[in-house]
Short mmCIF file of C-alpha atoms in Angstrom, two decimals:
data_model
loop_
_atom_site.label_atom_id
_atom_site.label_comp_id
_atom_site.label_asym_id
_atom_site.label_seq_id
_atom_site.Cartn_x
_atom_site.Cartn_y
_atom_site.Cartn_z
CA LEU A 163 47.75 -30.01 -102.88
CA ALA A 164 49.57 -32.64 -100.92
CA ARG A 165 51.88 -31.37 -98.19
CA GLY A 166 55.41 -31.30 -99.49
CA PHE A 167 54.78 -30.30 -103.10
CA PHE A 168 58.28 -28.75 -103.36
CA SER A 169 61.33 -29.10 -101.14
CA ARG A 170 62.73 -26.15 -99.21
CA GLU A 171 65.84 -26.38 -101.38
CA ALA A 172 63.81 -26.08 -104.59
CA LEU A 173 61.87 -23.09 -103.25
CA ALA A 174 65.12 -21.39 -102.22
CA ALA A 175 66.57 -22.05 -105.69
CA ALA A 176 63.51 -20.49 -107.30
CA ARG A 177 64.25 -17.26 -105.42
CA ASP A 178 67.98 -17.30 -106.28
CA PRO A 179 68.68 -14.93 -109.20
CA VAL A 180 71.51 -17.12 -110.55
CA SER A 181 69.63 -20.42 -110.27
CA VAL A 182 68.87 -22.67 -113.23
CA ALA A 183 65.27 -22.97 -111.95
CA PRO A 184 63.75 -20.42 -114.38
CA ARG A 185 65.48 -22.02 -117.38
CA VAL A 186 64.48 -25.54 -116.34
CA GLU A 187 60.90 -24.42 -115.71
CA ALA A 188 60.73 -22.80 -119.16
CA ALA A 189 62.14 -25.97 -120.76
CA LEU A 190 59.58 -28.10 -118.90
CA ASP A 191 56.71 -25.81 -119.92
CA LEU A 192 57.71 -26.13 -123.59
CA PHE A 193 58.28 -29.88 -123.28
CA ALA A 194 54.92 -30.50 -121.57
CA THR A 195 52.99 -28.54 -124.19
CA GLY A 196 55.02 -29.61 -127.22
CA GLY A 197 55.32 -32.85 -129.11
CA GLU A 198 58.89 -33.90 -128.32
CA ARG A 199 59.27 -37.37 -126.85
CA ARG A 200 62.69 -36.58 -125.37
CA HIS A 201 64.65 -33.40 -124.64
CA SER A 202 68.23 -32.94 -123.38
CA LEU A 203 69.24 -30.19 -120.99
CA PRO A 204 72.77 -28.79 -121.10
CA PRO A 205 75.35 -30.16 -118.65
CA MET A 206 74.92 -28.98 -115.07
CA GLY A 207 76.20 -29.67 -111.58
CA ARG A 208 74.80 -32.20 -109.12
CA ALA A 209 72.63 -29.76 -107.15
CA GLU A 210 71.21 -28.30 -110.38
CA ARG A 211 70.42 -31.78 -111.69
CA ARG A 212 68.68 -32.66 -108.40
CA LEU A 213 66.53 -29.54 -108.79
CA ALA A 214 65.70 -30.42 -112.42
CA HIS A 215 64.65 -33.95 -111.39
CA GLU A 216 62.36 -32.54 -108.69
CA MET A 217 60.83 -29.99 -111.05
CA ALA A 218 60.26 -32.63 -113.75
CA HIS A 219 58.39 -34.78 -111.22
CA ALA A 220 55.73 -32.04 -110.92
CA TYR A 221 55.17 -32.27 -114.70
CA HIS A 222 55.03 -36.09 -114.66
CA VAL A 223 58.13 -36.13 -116.86
CA ALA A 224 60.56 -39.02 -116.53
CA THR A 225 64.23 -38.06 -116.26
CA LEU A 226 67.52 -39.72 -117.10
CA SER A 227 70.95 -38.58 -115.95
CA LEU A 228 73.47 -39.25 -118.67
CA GLY A 229 77.18 -38.71 -119.27
CA THR A 230 80.06 -38.17 -116.90
CA GLU A 231 81.24 -35.05 -115.11
CA PRO A 232 81.70 -32.35 -116.21
CA ARG A 233 79.32 -33.09 -119.10
CA ARG A 234 76.66 -34.93 -117.07
CA HIS A 235 73.20 -33.84 -118.10
CA ILE A 236 69.52 -34.70 -117.83
CA ASP A 237 67.14 -35.88 -120.52
CA PHE A 238 63.41 -35.33 -120.12
CA VAL A 239 61.27 -38.23 -121.35
CA ARG A 240 57.57 -37.81 -122.04
CA THR A 241 55.15 -40.13 -120.22
CA ALA A 242 51.45 -40.71 -120.77
CA ALA A 243 50.77 -38.36 -117.83
CA THR A 244 53.08 -35.51 -118.89
CA ALA A 245 51.26 -32.18 -118.48
CA LEU A 246 51.64 -28.73 -117.00
CA PRO A 247 51.50 -29.00 -113.21
CA PRO A 248 48.76 -27.44 -111.10
CA LEU A 249 51.48 -25.32 -109.48
CA ARG A 250 54.87 -24.38 -110.95
CA LEU A 251 57.90 -23.93 -108.73
CA SER A 252 58.03 -20.19 -109.55
CA GLU A 253 54.38 -19.83 -108.49
CA ALA A 254 54.96 -21.68 -105.23
CA ALA A 255 57.99 -19.50 -104.46
CA ALA A 256 55.99 -16.35 -105.22
CA ALA A 257 53.14 -17.52 -102.98
CA LEU A 258 55.57 -18.07 -100.13
CA ALA A 259 57.12 -14.64 -100.65
CA VAL A 260 53.76 -12.92 -100.19
CA SER A 261 52.46 -15.16 -97.41
CA ALA A 262 52.31 -13.72 -93.91
CA GLY A 263 55.88 -13.17 -92.78
CA GLY A 264 57.26 -15.26 -95.64
CA GLY A 265 56.36 -18.39 -93.70
CA GLU A 266 55.49 -21.79 -95.03
CA ALA A 267 52.24 -21.84 -96.99
CA GLU A 268 50.29 -25.03 -96.35
CA GLY A 269 50.96 -27.68 -98.97
CA LEU A 270 53.85 -25.96 -100.70
CA VAL A 271 56.83 -26.95 -98.58
CA GLY A 272 58.07 -30.46 -97.95
CA PRO A 273 59.80 -31.72 -94.83
#
């Protein structure tokens, strides 16, 4: 994997029990393996949308931010390359948690 697969912020969000990361990852898994051409997520804050954009990138899913606050949301848009990623955010976070001293595993953490 290329160095910088996920940002430090995304990996921290994956370990946060109140994060939207697990819900976004589940939505992306279903989207990547299903037949929908487009899927809307519920409204979310700026930091949550940033995380969703980053996660979608790993699945080769295009994203659109639509609407105005407080109803701003993201739509996933299928591309020709859309597929399950070689490494999900939850898997990268788990790998870091078990790595020696919880340090940065090569190729998982961006700058």
